[in-house]
mmCIF file of C-alpha atoms and ligand atoms in Angstrom:
data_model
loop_
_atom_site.group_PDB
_atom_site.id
_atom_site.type_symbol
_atom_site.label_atom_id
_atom_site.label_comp_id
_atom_site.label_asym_id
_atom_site.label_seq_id
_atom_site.Cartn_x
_atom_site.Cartn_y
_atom_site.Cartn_z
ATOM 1 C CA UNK A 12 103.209 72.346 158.678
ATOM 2 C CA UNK A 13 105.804 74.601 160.162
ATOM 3 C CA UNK A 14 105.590 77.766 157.662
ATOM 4 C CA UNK A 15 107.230 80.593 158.429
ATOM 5 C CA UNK A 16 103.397 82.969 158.458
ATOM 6 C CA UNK A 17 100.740 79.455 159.620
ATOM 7 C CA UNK A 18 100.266 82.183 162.205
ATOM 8 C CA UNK A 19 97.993 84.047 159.737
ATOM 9 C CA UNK A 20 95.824 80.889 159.074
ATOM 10 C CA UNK A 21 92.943 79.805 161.317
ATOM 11 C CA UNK A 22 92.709 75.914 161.290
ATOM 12 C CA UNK A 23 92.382 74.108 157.716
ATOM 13 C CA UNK A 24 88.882 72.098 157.484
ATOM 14 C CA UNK A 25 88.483 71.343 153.894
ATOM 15 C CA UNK A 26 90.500 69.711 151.695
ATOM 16 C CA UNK A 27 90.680 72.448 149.309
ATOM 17 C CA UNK A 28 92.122 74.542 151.953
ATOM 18 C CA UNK A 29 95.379 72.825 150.917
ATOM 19 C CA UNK A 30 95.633 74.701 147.135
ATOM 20 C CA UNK A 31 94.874 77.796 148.403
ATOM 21 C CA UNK A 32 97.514 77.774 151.700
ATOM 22 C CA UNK A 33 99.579 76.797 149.731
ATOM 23 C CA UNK A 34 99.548 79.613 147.693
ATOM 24 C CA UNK A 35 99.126 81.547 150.306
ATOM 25 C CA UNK A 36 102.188 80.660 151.628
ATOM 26 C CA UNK A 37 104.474 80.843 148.491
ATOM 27 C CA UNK A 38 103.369 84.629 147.959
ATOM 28 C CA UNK A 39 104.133 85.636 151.430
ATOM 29 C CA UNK A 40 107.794 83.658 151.577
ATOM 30 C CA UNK A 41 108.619 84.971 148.132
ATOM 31 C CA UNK A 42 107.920 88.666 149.601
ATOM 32 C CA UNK A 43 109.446 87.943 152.694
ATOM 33 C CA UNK A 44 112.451 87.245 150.906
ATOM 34 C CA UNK A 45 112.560 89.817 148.520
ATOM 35 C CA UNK A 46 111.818 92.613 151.509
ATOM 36 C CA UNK A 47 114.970 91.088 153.111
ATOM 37 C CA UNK A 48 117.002 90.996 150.202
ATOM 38 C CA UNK A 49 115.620 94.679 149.435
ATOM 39 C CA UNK A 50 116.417 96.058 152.466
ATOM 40 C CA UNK A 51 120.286 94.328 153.433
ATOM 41 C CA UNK A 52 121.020 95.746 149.802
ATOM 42 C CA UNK A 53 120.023 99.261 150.647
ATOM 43 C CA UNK A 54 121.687 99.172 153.921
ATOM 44 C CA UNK A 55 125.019 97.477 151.882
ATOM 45 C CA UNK A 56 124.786 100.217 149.801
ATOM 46 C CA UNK A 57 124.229 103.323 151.664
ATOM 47 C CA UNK A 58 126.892 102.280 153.714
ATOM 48 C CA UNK A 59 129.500 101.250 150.893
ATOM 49 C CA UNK A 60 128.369 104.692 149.247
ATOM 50 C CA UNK A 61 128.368 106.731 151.636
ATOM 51 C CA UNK A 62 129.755 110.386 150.673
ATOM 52 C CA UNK A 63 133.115 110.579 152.803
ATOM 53 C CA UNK A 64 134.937 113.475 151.337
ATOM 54 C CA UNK A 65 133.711 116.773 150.085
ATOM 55 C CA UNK A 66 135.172 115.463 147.063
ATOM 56 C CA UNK A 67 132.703 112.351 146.278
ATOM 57 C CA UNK A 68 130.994 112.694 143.093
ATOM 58 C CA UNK A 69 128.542 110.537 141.837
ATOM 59 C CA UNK A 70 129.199 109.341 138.229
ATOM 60 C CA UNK A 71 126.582 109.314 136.025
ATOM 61 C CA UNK A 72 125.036 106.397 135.265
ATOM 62 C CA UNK A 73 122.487 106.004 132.241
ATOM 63 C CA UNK A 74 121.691 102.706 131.158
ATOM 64 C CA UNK A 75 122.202 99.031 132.290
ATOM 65 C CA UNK A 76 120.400 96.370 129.761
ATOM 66 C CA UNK A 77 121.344 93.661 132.013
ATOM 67 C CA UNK A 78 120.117 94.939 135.111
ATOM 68 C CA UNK A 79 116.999 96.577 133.527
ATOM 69 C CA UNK A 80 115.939 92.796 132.041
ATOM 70 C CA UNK A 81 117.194 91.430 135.283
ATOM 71 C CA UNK A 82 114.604 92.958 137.569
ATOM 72 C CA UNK A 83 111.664 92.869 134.509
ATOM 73 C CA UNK A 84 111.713 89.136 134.127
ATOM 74 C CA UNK A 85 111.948 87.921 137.676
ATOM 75 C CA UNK A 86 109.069 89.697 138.786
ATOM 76 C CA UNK A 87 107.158 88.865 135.890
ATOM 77 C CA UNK A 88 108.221 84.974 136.124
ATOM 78 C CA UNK A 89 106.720 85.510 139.972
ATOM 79 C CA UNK A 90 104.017 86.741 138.380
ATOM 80 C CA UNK A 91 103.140 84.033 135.673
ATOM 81 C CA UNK A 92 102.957 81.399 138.494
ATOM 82 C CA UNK A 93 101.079 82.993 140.807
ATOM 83 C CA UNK A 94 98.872 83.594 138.106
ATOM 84 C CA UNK A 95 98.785 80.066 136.720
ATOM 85 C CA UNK A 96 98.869 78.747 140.483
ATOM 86 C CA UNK A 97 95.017 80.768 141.247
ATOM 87 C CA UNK A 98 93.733 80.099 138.123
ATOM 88 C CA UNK A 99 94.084 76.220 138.566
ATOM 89 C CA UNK A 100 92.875 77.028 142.143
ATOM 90 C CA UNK A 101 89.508 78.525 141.237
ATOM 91 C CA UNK A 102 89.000 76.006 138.968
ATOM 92 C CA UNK A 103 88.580 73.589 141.403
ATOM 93 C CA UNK A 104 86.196 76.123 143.636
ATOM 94 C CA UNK A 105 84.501 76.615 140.681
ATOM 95 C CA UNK A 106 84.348 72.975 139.696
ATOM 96 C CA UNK A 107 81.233 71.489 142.153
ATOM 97 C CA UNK A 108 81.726 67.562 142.174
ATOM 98 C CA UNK A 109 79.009 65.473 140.780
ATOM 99 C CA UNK A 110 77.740 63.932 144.251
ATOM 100 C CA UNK A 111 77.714 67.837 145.834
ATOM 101 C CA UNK A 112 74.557 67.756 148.457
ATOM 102 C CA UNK A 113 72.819 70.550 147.672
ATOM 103 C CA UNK A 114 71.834 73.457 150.115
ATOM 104 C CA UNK A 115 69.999 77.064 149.879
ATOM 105 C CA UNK A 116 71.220 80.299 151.280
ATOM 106 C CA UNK A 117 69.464 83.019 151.843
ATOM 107 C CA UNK A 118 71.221 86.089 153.119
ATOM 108 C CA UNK A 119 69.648 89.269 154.546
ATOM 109 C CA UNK A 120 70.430 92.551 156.628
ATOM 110 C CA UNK A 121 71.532 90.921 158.801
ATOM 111 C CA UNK A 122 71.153 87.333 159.304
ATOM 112 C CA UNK A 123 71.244 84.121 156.756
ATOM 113 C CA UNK A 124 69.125 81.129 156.731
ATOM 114 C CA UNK A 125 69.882 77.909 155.188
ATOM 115 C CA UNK A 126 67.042 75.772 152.817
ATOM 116 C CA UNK A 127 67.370 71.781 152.391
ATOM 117 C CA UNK A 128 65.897 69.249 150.150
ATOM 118 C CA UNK A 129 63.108 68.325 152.183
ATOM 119 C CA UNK A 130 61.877 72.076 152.990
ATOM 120 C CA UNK A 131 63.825 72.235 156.212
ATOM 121 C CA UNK A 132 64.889 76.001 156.975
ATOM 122 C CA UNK A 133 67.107 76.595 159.562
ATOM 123 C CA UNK A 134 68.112 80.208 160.625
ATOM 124 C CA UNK A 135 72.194 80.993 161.674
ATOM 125 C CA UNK A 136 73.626 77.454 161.121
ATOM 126 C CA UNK A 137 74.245 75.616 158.239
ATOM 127 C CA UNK A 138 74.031 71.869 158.711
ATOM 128 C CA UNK A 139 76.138 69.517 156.579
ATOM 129 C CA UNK A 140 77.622 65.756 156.971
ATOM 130 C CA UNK A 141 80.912 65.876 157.362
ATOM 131 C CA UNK A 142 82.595 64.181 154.536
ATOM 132 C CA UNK A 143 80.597 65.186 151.660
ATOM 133 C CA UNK A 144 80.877 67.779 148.938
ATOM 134 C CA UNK A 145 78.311 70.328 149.771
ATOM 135 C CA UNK A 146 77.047 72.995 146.991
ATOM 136 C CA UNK A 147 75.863 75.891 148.243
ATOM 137 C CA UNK A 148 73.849 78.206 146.209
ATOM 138 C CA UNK A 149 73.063 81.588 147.073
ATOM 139 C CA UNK A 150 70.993 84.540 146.678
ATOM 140 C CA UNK A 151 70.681 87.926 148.917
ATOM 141 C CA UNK A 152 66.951 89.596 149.512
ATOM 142 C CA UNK A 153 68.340 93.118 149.436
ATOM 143 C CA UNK A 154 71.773 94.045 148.387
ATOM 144 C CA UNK A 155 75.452 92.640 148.713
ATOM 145 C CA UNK A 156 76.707 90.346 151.001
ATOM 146 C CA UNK A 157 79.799 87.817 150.758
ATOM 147 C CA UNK A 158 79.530 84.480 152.197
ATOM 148 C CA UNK A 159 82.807 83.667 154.039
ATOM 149 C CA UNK A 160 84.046 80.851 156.304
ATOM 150 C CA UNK A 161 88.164 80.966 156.845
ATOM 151 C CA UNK A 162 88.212 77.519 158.316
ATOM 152 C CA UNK A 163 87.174 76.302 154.927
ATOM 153 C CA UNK A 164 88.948 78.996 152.760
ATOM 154 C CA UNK A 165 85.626 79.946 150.821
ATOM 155 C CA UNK A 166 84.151 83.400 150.417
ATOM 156 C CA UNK A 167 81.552 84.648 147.443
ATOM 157 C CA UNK A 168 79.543 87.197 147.024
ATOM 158 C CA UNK A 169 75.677 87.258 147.684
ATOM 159 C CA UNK A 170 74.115 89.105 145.283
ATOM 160 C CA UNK A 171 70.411 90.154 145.180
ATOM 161 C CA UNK A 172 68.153 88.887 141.742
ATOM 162 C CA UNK A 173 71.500 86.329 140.608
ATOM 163 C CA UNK A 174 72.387 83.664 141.816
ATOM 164 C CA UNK A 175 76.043 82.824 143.179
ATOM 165 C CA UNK A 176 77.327 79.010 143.983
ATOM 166 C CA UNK A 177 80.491 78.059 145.793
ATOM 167 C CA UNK A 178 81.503 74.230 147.176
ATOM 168 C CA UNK A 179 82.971 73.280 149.905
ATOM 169 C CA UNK A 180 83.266 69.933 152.354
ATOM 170 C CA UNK A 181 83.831 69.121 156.299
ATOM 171 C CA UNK A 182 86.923 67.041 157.002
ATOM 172 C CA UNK A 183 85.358 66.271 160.264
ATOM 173 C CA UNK A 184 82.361 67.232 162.002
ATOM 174 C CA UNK A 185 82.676 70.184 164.511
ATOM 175 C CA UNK A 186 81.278 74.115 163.672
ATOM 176 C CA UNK A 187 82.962 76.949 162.156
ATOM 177 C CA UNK A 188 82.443 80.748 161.800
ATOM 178 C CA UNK A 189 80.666 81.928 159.149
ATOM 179 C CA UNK A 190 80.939 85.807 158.373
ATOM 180 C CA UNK A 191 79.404 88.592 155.996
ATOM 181 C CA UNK A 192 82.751 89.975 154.502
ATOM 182 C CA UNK A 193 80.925 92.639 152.034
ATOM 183 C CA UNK A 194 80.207 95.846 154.375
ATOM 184 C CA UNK A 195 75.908 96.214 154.278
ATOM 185 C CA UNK A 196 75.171 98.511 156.833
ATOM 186 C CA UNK A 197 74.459 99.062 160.775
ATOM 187 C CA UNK A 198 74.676 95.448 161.689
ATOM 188 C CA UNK A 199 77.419 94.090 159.484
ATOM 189 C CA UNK A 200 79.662 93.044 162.003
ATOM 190 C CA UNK A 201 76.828 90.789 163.340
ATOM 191 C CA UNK A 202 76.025 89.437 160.323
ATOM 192 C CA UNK A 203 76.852 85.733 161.739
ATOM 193 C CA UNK A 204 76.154 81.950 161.020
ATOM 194 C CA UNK A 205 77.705 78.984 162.333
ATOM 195 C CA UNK A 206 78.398 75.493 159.820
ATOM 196 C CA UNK A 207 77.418 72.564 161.909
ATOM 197 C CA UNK A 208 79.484 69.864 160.508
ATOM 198 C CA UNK A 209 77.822 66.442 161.730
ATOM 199 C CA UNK A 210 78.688 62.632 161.191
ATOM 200 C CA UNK A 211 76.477 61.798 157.665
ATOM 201 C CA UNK A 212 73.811 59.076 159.661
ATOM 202 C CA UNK A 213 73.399 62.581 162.542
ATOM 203 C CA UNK A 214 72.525 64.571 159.523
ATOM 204 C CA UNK A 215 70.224 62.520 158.366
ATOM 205 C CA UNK A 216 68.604 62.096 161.456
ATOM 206 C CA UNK A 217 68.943 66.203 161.853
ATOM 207 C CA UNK A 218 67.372 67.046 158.482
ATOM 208 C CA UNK A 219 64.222 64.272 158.968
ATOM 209 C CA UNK A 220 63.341 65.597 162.175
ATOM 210 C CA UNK A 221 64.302 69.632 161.683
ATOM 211 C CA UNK A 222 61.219 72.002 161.848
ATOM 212 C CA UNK A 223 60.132 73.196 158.445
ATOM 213 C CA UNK A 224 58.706 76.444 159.847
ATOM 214 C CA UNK A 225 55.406 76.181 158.275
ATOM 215 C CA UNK A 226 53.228 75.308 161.653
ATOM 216 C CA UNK A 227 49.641 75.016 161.723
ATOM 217 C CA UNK A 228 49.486 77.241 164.252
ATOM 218 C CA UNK A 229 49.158 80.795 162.710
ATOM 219 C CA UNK A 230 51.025 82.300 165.778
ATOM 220 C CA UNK A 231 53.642 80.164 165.894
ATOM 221 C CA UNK A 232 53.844 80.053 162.360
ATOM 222 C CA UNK A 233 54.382 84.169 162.232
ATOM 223 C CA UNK A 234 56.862 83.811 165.289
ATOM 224 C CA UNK A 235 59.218 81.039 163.006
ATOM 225 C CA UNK A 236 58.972 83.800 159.719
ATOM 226 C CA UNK A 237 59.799 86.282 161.908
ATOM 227 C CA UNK A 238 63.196 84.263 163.009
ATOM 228 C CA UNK A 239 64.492 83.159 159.746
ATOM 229 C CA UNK A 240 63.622 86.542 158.177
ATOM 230 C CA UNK A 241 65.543 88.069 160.572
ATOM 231 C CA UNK A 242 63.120 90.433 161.235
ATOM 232 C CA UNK A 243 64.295 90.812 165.196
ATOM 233 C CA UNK A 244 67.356 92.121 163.795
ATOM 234 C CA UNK A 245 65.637 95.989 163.393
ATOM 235 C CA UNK A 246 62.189 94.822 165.443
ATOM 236 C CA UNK A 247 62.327 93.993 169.312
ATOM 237 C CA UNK A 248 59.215 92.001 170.082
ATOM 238 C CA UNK A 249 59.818 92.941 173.642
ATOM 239 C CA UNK A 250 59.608 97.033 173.418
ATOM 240 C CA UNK A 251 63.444 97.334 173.087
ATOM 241 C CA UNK A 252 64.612 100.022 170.966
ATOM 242 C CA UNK A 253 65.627 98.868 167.584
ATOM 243 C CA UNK A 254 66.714 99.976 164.053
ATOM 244 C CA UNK A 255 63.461 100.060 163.498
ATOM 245 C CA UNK A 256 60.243 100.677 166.047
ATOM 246 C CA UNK A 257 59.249 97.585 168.169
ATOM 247 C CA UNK A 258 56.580 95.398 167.397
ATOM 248 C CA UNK A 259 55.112 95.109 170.934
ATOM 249 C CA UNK A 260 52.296 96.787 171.695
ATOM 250 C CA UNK A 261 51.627 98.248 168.700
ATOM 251 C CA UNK A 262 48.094 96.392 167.541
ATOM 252 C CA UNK A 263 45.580 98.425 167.675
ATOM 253 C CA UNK A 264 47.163 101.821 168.708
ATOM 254 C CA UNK A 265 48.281 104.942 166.700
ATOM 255 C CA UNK A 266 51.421 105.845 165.889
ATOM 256 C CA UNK A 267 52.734 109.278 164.659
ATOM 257 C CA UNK A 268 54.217 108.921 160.582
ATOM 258 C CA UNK A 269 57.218 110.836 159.509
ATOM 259 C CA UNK A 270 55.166 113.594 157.277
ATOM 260 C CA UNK A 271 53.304 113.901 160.735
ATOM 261 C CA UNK A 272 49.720 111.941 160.410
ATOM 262 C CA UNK A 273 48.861 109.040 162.210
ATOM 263 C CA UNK A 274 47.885 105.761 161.258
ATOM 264 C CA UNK A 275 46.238 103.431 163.464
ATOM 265 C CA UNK A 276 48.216 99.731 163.260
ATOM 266 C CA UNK A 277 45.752 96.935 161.892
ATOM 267 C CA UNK A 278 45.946 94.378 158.971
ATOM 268 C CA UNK A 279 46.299 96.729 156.180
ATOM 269 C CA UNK A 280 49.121 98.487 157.645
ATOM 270 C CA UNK A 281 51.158 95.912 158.543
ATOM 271 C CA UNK A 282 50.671 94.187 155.277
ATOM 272 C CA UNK A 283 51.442 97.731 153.211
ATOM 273 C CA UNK A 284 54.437 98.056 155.831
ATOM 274 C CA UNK A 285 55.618 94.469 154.966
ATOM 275 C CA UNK A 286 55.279 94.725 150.903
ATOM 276 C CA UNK A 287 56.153 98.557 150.721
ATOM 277 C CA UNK A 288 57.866 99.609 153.651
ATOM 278 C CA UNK A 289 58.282 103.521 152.523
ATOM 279 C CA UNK A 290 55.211 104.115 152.484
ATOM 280 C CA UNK A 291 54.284 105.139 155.957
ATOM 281 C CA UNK A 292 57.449 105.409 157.533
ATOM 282 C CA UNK A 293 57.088 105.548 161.590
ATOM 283 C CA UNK A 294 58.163 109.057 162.773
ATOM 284 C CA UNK A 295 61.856 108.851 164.025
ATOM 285 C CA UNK A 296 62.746 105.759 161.992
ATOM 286 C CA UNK A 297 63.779 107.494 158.479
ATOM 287 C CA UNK A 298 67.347 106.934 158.370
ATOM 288 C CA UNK A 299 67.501 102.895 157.760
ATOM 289 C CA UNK A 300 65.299 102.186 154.906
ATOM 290 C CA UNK A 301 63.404 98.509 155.534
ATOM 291 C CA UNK A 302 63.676 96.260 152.269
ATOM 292 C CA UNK A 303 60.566 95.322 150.909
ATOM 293 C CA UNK A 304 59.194 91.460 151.633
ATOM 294 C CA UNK A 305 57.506 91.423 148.035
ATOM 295 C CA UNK A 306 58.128 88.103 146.622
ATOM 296 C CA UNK A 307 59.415 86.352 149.444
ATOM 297 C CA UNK A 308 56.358 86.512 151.829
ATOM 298 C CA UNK A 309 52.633 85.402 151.002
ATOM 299 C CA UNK A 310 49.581 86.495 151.759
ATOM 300 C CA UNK A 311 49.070 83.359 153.804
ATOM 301 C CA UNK A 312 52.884 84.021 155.690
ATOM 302 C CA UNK A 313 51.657 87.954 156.079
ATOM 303 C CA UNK A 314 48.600 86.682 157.661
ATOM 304 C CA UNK A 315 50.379 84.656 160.250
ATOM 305 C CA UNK A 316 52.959 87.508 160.759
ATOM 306 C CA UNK A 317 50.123 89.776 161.835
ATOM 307 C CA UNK A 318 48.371 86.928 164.109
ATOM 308 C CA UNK A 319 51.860 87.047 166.334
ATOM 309 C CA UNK A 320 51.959 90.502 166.049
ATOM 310 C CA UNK A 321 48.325 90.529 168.345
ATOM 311 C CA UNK A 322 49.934 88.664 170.649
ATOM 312 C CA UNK A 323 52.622 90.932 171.662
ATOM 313 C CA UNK A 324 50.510 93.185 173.550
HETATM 314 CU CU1 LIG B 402 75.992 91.397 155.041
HETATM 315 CU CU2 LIG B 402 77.940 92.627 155.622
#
């Protein structure tokens, strides 16, 4: 408490935020006190220095061993324990305890849902109990993202086809930010998530009695995929302009392709737009390629996708 640059630091939650303020902290005092002692020597000596007769003439000067070892080994001392200081620091990120509760992210342009135990799926918050070690492990659908959350003092990369892990756990139960901190495109910057930190019986109760997504209902079903996809990210359901062209009103009509033809919108273009989204590209929509759902939808999910899609008329 009380450090000269705790200004720079949102609130601590986890206790491994303690390592790596620390840290923190001893790198930016040891700089702050070098740019001081820097600059009142520069100022000493341009003063001291200073020419003041026509007559001044700088001797020539060399060599110094002493000062020359002087400011190689104090910088490389500095150097060593930072060093030493992060490496024993990512150990312990790296290092998941034993009794870690295990959770699934999924990360997208632009959105992230989370994947429990049970089946559970829940789209922009990550729920946890408070008070637990919680493993996270992560993939992305399309390319990089970086899973960050200052109030625990965790980011990793999300990489697509590898999977990346980090740990972290909630002091106490509240919410904090979660960010993309790897720039992907038009809607980086609202790339957000929430954690949901919640006392360990509320979690419980929150994970038994969390919707699952898959609903018997095929329309509701295809509304839910739609959410945790983040599909409303490019695709207004309600005739908004988007990244890419609305899905309302669309069943059933034509619509004009980039190389000019028209296709008229039913099952089999919907599907082919879902699996391989290049290949009838709407007219006016080239810029922001769509990634491809191959893999991560079935034909079951597709078919429930295109039973909302009727609705929105
Ligand atoms: Cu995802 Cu930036």
């Amino acid at each position: 408490m009380g450090r000269l640059f705790d200004f720079m630091l949102p609130e601590a939650k986890s206790p491994t935020a303690d390592s790596t303020d620390a840290l923190f902290h001893f790198i930016n005092e040891v700089s702050f006190i070098l740019l001081l002692g820097i600059t009142i020597a520069i100022i000493f000596f341009a003063i001291k220095y200073r020419r003041k007769s026509d007559d001044d003439v700088t001797p020539v000067i060399k060599h110094n061993n002493a000062l020359e070892i002087t400011w190689s080994v104090i910088p490389l001392i500095l150097s060593l324990i930072v060093f030493a200081w992060g490496y024993s620091g990512y150990l312990n990120l790296k290092s998941v305890p034993d009794d870690a509760y295990e959770i699934k992210v999924n990360a997208f342009k632009w959105g992230w849902n989370f994947e429990y135990s049970n089946g559970a799926i829940s789209p922009a918050e990550l729920h946890v109990p408070a008070g637990r070690p919680i493993k996270l492990v992560m993939q992305s659908r399309d390319i990089i993202h970086s899973f960050f959350v200052p109030e625990y003092r965790i980011k990793q990369d999300v990489l697509p086809n590898r999977y990346t892990y980090v740990w972290f756990s909630a002091n106490e139960p509240g919410e904090s930010h979660i960010f993309c901190a790897e720039y992907c495109g038009t809607d980086h910057s609202g790339m957000l998530a929430k954690v949901i930190a919640h006392e360990p019986d509320d979690f419980d109760t929150w994970l038994t009695t969390s919707n699952t997504g898959a609903s018997d209902d095929p329309v509701e079903h295809g509304k839910s995929l739609l959410t945790l996809n983040g599909c409303q990210s490019c695709h207004s359901v309600d005739g908004s302009k988007g990244i890419g062209p609305t899905l309302k009103g669309i069943w059933g009509h034509d619509v004009t392709l980039s190389n000019g033809s028209t296709v008229t919108v039913d099952e089999n273009y919907i599907r082919e737009s879902i699996l391989d989204p290049q290949a009838k590209i709407v007219k006016g929509f080239e810029l922001v390629p769509m990634t491809s759902f191959m893999g991560i939808l079935d034909d079951k999910e597709i078919d429930s996708i295109i039973e909302y899609i009727k609705t929105l008329k």
